[in-house]
CSV table of C-alpha atoms in Angstrom, one decimal:
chain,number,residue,atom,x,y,z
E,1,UNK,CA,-2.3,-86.0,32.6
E,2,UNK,CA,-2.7,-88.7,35.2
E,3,UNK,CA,0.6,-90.2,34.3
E,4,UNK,CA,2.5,-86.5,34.7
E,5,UNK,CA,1.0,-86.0,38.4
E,6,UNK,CA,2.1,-89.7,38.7
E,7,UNK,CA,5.7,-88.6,38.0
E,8,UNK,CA,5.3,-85.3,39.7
E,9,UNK,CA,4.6,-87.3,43.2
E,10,UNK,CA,7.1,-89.9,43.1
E,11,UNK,CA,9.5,-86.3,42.6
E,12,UNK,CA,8.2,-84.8,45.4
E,13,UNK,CA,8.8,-88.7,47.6
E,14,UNK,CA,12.6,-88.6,46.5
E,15,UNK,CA,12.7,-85.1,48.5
E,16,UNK,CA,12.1,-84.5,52.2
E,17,UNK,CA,11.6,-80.9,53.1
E,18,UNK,CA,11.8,-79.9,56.9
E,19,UNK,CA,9.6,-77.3,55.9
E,20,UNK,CA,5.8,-77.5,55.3
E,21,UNK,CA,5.3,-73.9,54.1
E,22,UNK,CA,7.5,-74.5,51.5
E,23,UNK,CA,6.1,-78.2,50.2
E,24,UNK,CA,2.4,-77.1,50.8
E,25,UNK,CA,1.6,-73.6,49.4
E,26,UNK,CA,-2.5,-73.8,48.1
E,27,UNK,CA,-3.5,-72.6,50.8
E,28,UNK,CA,-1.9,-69.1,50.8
E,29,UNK,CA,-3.0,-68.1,47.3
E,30,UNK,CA,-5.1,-65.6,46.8
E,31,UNK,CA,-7.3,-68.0,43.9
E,32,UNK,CA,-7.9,-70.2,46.9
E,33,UNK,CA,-8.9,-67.8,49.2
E,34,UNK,CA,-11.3,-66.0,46.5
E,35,UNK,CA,-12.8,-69.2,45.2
E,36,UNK,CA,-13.8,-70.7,48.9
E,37,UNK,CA,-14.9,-67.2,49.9
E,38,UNK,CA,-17.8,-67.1,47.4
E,39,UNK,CA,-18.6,-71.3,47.7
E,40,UNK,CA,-19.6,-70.0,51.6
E,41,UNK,CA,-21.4,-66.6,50.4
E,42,UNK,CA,-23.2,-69.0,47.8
E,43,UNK,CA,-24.4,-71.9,50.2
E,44,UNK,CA,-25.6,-69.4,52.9
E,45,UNK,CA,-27.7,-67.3,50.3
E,46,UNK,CA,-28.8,-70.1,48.3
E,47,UNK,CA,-29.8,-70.5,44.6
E,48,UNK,CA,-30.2,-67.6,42.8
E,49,UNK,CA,-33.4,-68.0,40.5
E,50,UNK,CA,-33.1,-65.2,38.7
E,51,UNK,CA,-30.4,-66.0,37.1
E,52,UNK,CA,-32.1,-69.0,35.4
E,53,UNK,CA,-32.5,-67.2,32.1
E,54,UNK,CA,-29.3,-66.8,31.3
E,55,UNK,CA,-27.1,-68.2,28.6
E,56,UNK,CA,-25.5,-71.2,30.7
E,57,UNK,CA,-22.0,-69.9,29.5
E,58,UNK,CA,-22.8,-66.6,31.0
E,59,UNK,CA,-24.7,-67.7,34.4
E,60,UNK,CA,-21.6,-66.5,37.4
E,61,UNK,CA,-22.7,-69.0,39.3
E,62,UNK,CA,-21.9,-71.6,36.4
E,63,UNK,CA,-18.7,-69.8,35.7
E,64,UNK,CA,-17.6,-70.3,40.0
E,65,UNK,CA,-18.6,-74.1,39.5
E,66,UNK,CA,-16.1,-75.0,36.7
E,67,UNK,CA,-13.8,-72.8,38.9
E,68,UNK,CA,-14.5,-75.2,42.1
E,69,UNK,CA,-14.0,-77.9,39.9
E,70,UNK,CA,-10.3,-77.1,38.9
E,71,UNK,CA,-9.9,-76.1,42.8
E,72,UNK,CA,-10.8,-79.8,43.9
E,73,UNK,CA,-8.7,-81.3,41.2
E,74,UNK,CA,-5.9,-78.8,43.1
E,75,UNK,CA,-6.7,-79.8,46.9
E,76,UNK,CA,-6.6,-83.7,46.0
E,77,UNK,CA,-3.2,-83.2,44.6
E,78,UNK,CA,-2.4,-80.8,47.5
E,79,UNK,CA,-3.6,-83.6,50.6
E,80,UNK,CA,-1.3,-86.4,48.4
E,81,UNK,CA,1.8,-83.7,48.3
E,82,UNK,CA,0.8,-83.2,52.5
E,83,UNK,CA,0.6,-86.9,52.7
E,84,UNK,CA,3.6,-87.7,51.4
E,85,UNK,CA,5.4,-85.4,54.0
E,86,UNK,CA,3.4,-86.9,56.8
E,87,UNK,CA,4.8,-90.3,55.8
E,88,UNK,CA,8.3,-89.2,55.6
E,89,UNK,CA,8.1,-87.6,59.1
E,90,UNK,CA,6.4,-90.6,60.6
E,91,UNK,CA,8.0,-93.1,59.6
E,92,UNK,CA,11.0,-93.0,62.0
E,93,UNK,CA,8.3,-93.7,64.8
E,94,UNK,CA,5.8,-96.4,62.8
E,95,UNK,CA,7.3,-97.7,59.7
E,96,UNK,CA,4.5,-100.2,59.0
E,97,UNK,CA,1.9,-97.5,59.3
E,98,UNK,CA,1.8,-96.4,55.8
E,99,UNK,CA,1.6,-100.3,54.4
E,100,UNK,CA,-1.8,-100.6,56.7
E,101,UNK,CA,-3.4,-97.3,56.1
E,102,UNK,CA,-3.7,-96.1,52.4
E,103,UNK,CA,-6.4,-93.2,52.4
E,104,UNK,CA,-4.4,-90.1,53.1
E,105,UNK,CA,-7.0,-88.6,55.6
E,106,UNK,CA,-7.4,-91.7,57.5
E,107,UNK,CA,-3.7,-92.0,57.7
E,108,UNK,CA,-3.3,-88.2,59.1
E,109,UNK,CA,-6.0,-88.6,61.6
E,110,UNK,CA,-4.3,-91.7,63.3
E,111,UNK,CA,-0.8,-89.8,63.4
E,112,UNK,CA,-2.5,-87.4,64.7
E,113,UNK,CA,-4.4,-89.4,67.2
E,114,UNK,CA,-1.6,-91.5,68.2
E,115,UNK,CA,1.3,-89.2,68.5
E,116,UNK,CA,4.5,-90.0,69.9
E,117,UNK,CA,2.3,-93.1,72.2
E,118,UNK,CA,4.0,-96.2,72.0
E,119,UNK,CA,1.2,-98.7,73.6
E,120,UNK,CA,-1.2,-98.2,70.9
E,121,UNK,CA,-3.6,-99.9,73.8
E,122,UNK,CA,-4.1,-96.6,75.3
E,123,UNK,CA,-4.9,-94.9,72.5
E,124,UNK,CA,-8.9,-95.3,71.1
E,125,UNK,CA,-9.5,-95.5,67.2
E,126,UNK,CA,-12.6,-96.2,67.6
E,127,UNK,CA,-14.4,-95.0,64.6
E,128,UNK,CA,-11.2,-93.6,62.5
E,129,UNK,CA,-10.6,-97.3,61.3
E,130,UNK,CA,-12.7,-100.5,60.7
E,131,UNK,CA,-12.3,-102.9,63.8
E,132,UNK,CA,-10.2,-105.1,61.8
E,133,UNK,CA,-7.5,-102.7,61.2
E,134,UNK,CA,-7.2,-101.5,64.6
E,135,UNK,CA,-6.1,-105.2,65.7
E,136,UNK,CA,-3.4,-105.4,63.1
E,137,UNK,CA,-2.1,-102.1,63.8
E,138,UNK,CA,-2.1,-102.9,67.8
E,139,UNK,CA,-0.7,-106.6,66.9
E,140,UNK,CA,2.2,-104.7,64.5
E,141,UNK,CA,2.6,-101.5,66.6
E,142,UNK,CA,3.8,-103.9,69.7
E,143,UNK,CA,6.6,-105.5,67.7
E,144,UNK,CA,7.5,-102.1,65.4
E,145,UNK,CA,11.1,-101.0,65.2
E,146,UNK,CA,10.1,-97.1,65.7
E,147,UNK,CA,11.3,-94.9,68.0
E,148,UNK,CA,9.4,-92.0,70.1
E,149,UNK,CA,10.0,-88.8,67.4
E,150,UNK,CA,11.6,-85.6,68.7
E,151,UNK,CA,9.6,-82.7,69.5
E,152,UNK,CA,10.1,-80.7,66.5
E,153,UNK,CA,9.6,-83.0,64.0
E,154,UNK,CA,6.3,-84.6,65.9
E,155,UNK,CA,5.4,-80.7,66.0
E,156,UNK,CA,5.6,-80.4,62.1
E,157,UNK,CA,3.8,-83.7,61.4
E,158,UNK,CA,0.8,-82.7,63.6
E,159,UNK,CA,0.6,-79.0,61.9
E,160,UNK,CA,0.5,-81.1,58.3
E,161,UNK,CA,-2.3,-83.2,59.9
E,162,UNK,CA,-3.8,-80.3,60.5
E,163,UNK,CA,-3.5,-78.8,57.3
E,164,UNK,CA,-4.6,-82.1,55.4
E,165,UNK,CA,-7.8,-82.1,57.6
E,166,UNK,CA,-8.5,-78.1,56.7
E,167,UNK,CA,-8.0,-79.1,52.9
E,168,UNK,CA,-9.9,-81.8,53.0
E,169,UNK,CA,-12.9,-79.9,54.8
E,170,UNK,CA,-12.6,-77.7,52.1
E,171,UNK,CA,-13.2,-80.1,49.8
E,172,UNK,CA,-16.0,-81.4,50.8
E,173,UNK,CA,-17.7,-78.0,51.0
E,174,UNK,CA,-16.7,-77.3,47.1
E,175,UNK,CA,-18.1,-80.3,46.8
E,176,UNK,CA,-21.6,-79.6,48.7
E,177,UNK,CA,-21.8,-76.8,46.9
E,178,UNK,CA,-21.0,-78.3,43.2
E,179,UNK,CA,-23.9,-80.7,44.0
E,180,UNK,CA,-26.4,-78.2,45.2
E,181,UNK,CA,-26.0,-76.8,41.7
E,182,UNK,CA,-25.8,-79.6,39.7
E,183,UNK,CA,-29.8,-79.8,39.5
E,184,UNK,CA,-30.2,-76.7,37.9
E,185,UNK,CA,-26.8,-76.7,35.8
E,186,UNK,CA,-26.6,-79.8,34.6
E,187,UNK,CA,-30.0,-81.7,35.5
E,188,UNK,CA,-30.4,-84.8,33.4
E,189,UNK,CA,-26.8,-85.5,33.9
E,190,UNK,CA,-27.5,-85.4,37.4
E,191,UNK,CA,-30.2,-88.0,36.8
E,192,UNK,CA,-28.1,-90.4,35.2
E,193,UNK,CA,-24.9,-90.6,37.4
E,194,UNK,CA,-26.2,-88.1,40.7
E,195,UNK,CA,-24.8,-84.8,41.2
E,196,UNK,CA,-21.6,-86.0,43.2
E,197,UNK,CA,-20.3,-87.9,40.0
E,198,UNK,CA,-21.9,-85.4,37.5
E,199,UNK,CA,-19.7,-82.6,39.7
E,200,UNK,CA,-16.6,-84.8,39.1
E,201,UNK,CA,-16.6,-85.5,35.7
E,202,UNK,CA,-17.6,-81.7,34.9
E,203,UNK,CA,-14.7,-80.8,37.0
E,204,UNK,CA,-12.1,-83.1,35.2
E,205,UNK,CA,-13.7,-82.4,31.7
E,206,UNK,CA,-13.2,-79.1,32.1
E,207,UNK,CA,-16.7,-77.7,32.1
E,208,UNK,CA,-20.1,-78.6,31.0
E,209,UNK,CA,-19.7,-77.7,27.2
E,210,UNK,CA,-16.6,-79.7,27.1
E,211,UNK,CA,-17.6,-82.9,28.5
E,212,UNK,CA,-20.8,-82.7,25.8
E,213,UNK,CA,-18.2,-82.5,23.3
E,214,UNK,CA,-16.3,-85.3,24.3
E,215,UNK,CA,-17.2,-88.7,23.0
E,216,UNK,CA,-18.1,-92.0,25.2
E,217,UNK,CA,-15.3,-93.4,25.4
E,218,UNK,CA,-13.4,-90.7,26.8
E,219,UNK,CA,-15.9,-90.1,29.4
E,220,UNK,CA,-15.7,-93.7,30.3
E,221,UNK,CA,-12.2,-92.8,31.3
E,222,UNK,CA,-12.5,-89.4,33.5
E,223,UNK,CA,-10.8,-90.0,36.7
E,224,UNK,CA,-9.0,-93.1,35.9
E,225,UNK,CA,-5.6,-93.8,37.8
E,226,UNK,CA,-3.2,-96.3,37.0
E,227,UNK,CA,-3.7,-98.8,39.8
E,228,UNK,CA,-0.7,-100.9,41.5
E,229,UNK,CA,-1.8,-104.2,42.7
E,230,UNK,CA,1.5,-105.5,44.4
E,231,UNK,CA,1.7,-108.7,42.4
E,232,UNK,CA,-1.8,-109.7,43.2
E,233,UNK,CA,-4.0,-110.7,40.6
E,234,UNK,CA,-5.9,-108.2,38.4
E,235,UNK,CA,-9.0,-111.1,37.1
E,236,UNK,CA,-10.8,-108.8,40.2
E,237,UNK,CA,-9.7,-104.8,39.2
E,238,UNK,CA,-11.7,-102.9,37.2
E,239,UNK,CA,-9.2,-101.2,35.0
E,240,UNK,CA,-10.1,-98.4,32.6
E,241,UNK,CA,-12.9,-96.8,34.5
E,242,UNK,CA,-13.3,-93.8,36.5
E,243,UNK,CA,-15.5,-91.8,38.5
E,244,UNK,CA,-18.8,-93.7,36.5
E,245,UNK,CA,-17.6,-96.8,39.0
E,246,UNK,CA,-18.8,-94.4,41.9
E,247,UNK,CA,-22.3,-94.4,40.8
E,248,UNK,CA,-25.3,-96.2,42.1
E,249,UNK,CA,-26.0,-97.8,39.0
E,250,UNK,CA,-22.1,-99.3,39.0
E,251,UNK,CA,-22.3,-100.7,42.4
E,252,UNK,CA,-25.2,-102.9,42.0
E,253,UNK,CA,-24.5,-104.2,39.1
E,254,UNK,CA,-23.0,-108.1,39.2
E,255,UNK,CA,-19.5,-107.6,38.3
E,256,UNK,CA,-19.9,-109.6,35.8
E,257,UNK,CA,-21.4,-107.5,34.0
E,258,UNK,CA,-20.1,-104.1,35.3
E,259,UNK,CA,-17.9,-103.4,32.3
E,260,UNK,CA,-21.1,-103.6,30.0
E,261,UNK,CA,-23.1,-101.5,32.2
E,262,UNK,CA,-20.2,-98.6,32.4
E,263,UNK,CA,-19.9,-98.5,28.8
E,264,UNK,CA,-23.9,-98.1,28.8
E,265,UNK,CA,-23.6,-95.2,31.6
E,266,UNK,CA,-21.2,-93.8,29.6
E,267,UNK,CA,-22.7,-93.1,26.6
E,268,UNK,CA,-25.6,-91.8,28.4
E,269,UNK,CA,-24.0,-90.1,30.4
E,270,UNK,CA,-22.6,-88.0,27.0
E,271,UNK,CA,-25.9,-87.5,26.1
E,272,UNK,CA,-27.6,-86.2,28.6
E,273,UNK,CA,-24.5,-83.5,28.9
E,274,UNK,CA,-24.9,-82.9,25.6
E,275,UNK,CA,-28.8,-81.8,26.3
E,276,UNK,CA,-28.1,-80.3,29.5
E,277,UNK,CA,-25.4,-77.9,27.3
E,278,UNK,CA,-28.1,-76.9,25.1
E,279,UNK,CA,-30.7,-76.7,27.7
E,280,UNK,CA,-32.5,-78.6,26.2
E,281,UNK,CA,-34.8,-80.1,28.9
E,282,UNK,CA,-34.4,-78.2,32.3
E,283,UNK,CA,-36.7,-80.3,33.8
E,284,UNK,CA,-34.3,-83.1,34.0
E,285,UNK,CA,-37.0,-85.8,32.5
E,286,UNK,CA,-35.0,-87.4,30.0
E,287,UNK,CA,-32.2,-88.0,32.5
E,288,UNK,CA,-34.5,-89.9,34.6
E,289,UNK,CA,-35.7,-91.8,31.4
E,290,UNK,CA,-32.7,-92.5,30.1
E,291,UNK,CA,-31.7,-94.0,33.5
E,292,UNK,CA,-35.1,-96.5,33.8
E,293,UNK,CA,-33.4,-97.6,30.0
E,294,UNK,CA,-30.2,-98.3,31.9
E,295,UNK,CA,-31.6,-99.9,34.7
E,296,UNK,CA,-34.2,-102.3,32.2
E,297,UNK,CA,-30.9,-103.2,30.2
E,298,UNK,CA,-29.4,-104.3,33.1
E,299,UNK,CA,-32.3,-106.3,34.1
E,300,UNK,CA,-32.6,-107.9,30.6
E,301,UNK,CA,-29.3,-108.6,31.3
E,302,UNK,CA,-29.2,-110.8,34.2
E,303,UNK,CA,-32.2,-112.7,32.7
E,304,UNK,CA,-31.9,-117.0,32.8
E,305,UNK,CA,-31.9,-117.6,28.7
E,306,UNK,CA,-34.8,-119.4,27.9
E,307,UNK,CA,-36.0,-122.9,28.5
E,308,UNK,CA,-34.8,-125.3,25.4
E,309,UNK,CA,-38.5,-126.6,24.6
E,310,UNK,CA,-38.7,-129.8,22.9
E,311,UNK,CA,-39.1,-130.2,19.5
E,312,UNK,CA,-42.0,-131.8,18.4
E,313,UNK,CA,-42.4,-134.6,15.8
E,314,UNK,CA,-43.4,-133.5,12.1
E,315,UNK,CA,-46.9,-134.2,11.2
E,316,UNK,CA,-46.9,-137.6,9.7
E,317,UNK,CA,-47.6,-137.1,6.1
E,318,UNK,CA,-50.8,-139.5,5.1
E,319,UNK,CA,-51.6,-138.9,1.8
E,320,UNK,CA,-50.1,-141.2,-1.1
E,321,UNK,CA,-47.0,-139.8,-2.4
E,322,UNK,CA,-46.4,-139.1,-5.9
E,323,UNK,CA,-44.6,-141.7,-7.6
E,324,UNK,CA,-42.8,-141.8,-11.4
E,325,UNK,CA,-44.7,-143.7,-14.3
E,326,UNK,CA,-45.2,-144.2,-17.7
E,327,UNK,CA,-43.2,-146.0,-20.4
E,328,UNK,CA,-40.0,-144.8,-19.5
E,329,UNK,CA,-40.2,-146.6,-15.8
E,330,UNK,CA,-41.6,-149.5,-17.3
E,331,UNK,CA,-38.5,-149.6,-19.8
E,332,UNK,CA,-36.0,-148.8,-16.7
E,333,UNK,CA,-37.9,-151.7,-14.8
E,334,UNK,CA,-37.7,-154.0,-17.5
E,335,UNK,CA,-33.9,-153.7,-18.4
E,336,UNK,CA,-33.0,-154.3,-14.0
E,337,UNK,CA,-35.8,-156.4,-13.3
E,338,UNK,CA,-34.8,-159.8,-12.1
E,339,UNK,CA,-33.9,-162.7,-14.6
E,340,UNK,CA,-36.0,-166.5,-13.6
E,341,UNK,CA,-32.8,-167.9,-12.7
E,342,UNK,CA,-31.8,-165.6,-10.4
E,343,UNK,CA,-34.7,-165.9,-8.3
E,344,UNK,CA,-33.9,-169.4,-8.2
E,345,UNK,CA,-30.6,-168.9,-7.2
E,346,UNK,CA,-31.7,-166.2,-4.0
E,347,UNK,CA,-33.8,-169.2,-2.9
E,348,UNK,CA,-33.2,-171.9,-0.5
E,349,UNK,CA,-35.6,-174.6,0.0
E,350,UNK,CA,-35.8,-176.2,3.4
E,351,UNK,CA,-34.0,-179.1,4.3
E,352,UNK,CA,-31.7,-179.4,1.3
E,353,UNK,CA,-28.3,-178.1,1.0
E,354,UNK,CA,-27.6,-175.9,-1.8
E,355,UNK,CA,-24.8,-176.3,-4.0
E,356,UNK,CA,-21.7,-174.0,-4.5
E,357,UNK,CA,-19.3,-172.9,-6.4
E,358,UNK,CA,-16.4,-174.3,-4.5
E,359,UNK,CA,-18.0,-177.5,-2.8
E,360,UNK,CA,-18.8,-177.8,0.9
E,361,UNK,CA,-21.0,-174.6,1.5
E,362,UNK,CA,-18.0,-172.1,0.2
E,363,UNK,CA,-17.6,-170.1,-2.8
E,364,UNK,CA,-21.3,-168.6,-4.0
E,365,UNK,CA,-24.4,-170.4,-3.4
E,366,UNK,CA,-26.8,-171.7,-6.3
E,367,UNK,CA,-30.0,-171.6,-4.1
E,368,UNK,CA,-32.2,-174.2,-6.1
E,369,UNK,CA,-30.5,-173.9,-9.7
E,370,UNK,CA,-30.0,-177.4,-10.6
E,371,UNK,CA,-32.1,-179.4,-7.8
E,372,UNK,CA,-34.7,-181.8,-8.3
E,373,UNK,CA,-38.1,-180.0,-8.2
E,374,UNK,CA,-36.8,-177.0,-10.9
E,375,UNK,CA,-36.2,-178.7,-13.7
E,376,UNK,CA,-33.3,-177.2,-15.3
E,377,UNK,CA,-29.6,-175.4,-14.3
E,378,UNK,CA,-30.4,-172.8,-16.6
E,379,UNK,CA,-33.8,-171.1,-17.2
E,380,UNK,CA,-34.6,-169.4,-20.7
E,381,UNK,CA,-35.5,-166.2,-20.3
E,382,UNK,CA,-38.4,-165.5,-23.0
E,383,UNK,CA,-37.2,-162.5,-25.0
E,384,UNK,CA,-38.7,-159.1,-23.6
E,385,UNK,CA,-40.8,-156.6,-25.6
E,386,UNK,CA,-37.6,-153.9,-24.6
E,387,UNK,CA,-35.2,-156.2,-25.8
E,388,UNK,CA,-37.1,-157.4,-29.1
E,389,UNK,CA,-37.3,-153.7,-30.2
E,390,UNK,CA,-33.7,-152.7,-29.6
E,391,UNK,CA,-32.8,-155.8,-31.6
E,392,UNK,CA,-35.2,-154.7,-34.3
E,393,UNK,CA,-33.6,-151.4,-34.2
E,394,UNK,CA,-29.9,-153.0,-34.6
E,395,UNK,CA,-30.8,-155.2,-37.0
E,396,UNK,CA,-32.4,-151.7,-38.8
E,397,UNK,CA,-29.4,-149.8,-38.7
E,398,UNK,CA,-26.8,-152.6,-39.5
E,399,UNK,CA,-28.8,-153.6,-42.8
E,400,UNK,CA,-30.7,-151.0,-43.6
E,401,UNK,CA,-34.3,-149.6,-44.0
E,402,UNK,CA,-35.4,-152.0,-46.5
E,403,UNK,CA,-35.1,-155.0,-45.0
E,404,UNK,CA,-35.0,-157.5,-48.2
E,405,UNK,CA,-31.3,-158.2,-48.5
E,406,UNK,CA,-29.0,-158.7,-46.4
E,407,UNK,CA,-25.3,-156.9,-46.2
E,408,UNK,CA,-23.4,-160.3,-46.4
E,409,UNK,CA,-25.1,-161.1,-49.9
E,410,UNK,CA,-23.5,-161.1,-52.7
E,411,UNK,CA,-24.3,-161.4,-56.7
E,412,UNK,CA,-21.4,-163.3,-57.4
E,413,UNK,CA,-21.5,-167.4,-57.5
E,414,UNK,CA,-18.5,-169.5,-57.4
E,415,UNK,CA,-18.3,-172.4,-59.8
E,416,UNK,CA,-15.9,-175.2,-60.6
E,417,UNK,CA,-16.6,-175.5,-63.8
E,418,UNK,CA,-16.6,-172.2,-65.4
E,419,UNK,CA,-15.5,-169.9,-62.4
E,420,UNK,CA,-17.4,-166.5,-61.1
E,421,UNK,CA,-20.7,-166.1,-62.9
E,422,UNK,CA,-23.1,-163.3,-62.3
E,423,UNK,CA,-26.9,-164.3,-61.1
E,424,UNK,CA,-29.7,-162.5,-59.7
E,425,UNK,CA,-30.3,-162.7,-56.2
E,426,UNK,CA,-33.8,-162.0,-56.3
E,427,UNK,CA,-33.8,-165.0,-58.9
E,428,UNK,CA,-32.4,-167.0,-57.1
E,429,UNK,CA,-34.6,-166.4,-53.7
E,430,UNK,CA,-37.7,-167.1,-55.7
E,431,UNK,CA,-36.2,-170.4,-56.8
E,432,UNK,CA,-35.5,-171.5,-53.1
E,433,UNK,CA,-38.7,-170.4,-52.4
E,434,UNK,CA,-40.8,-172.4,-55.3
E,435,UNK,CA,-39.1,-176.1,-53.9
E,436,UNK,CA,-35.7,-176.0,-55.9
E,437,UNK,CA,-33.5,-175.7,-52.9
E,438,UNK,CA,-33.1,-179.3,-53.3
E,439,UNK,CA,-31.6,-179.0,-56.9
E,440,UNK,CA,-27.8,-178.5,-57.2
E,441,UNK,CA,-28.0,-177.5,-60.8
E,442,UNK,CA,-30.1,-175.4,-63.1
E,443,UNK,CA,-31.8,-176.2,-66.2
E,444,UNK,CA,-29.0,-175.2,-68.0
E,445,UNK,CA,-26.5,-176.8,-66.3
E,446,UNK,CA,-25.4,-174.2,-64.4
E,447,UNK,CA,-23.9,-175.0,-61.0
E,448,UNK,CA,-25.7,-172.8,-58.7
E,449,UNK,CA,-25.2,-173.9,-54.9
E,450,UNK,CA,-22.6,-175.8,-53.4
E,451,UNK,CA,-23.7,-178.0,-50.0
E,452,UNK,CA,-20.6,-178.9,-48.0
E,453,UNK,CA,-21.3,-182.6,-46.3
């Protein structure tokens, strides 16, 4: 909608009418005259309490509010249509005007004020303008390339002064007397956001009912305009936000922190329409408490984080740890424990150089392997109980269980004489074992051993 009245004005710049009656017409209809007529009957009678039990729907003096809310929407758009033909009357006289005034009210009252004056010096605008503006335009009015207007024309540009002030009095007093309502229509709303805002965004939403139907986001964006920035940069804008950025709430927030906080007004904003629809809570107290959970959130906000405290050291652990035994560490000590001769060789004794491998102090080192005082090169390293049992084991499984002959024995004797003859091993071990190893043959002349010299 905002970008259609967007193109909508820049049709109405491309045109110049002559004549104001036929540009500006709001102000002749008979809606306008109705609506304005009963905002002044209504503000000089006051509320009507008796009306307060009423379905909110059917309350008339809800029903004139969303109608003065559609009329304001109509008089802003009627002052920018009024505005627009003030600039293109004007500028013949002060071209730079319209680039150093941008409201279109303040622009209206300082054509009107000025005229067809060229020494801005003798003309006072004195509290129409900040002080800083008045210098700039003096400064640029002194070296503008206007010229004095005719008669006629500065005629019709004071008459659509005029009529811009009229509309936007009237404004104002739709406006006074939206927000004298907006405590009993709409109270907790009017907690949240104040009844100025609460007025606008009812009036843009199209009623009370509506705007509790519509979801947080899009209340976010009631009243947003597309803003031009002129090349400048937009790090500082607030884009996407609407009348919530008129608030109190908005405004002293860090700005930092403002698109946060207008998401937060937002969705409480929704909710509290959406109990004032359902009068729910006439009394307007969980508007106000809804805007202290606002205003805390804010305040958690802005908080310092906390302090990093330091850590402390871990409580030394005194007691004696747990430590592996049994026979399997002894077994894993005993199979990487440290031989006698390397001890000797990781020892140095004092005074006396070591030998190594390649001669001069290079190659490895022998510590005291082989020096007077240890007795031998190599130590013998007595066998270990590990070591006996894994060889008794081996010598188990290679030969068997029994243990009384050997695999490498065999029953067959070689002779000269009379070739292979059998004999009994067994026979033959109790004979080496009864002093005949020293006989070479038997009794019966058997040759039974054969000695190699």
């Amino acid at each position: 909608m905002e970008e259609d009245i967007d193109g909508d004005m820049a049709d109405i710049e491309t045109l110049n009418y002559d004549d104001l009656d036929s540009v500006s017409k709001l102000q002749k209809t008979q809606r306008y005259n109705d609506i304005m007529q009963k905002v002044e009957d209504a503000l000089e009678k006051g509320s009507d309490i008796s009306n307060q039990g009423l379905v909110l729907e059917d309350d008339p003096e809800y029903q004139l509010i969303v109608d003065c809310n559609a009329l304001s929407v109509d008089i802003e758009n009627e002052i920018i249509i009024i505005h627009n033909f003030i600039r293109d009357k004007y500028r013949l006289k002060f071209p730079e005007l319209e680039s150093l005034v941008h409201h279109p009210i303040d622009y209206a009252r300082v054509v009107k004020k000025i005229g067809n004056e060229m020494d801005l010096t003798l003309v006072d605008l004195e509290g129409l303008l900040p002080s800083a503006i008045i210098m700039v335009v003096s400064v640029t009015a002194s070296t503008t390339s206007g010229k004095p207007l005719p008669d006629e024309v500065l005629q019709k540009t004071i008459d659509a002064c005029d009529r811009a002030l009229a509309l936007d009095a009237a404004k104002k007093k739709v406006l006074d007397f939206v927000e004298s309502r907006m405590g009993y229509i709409a109270p907790n709303l009017s907690a949240i956001v104040g009844s100025a805002v609460a007025a606008k965004l009812m009036g843009t939403a199209g009623g009370l009912s509506a705007l509790a139907k519509m979801p947080a986001c899009n209340v976010q964006l009631l009243g947003a305009k597309k803003k031009n920035l002129a090349g400048f940069s937009t790090a500082t804008s607030q884009f996407r936000v609407g009348y919530i950025e008129q608030t109190e709430v908005f405004q002293t927030t860090p700005p930092a922190l403002r698109m946060r906080a207008c998401r937060l007004l937002a969705a409480k904003s929704t909710l509290a329409a959406r109990v004032d629809s359902t009068r729910g809570d006439p009394s307007g107290n969980t508007g106000r408490s809804l805007r202290e959970e606002i205003r805390k959130k804010i305040e958690k906000w802005q908080e310092p984080p906390p302090a990093k405290q330091p850590k402390p050291l871990p409580v030394p652990d005194s007691e004696p740890k747990k430590k592996r035994g049994g026979r399997r560490l002894r077994k894993m000590k005993e199979r990487y424990a440290l031989t006698d001769m390397r001890k000797l060789a990781n020892r140095m004794q004092f005074g006396v150089p070591e030998e190594s491998s390649l001669g001069d102090g290079l190659g490895e080192g022998y510590g005291m392997l082989g020096q007077a005082g240890s007795g031998k090169l190599r130590v013998s390293v007595a066998q270990s109980k590990l070591a006996a049992k894994v060889a008794k084991k081996f010598k188990e499984k290679t030969y068997g269980s029994s243990g009384a002959t050997s695999g490498l024995t065999s029953s067959l004797a070689f002779t000269p004489v009379q070739g292979i003859e059998l004999t009994n091993p067994q026979a033959h071990a109790h004979q080496l074992g009864s002093g005949t190893q020293s006989t070479y043959f038997s009794e019966t002349g058997t040759f039974s051993k054969i000695k190699r010299t």
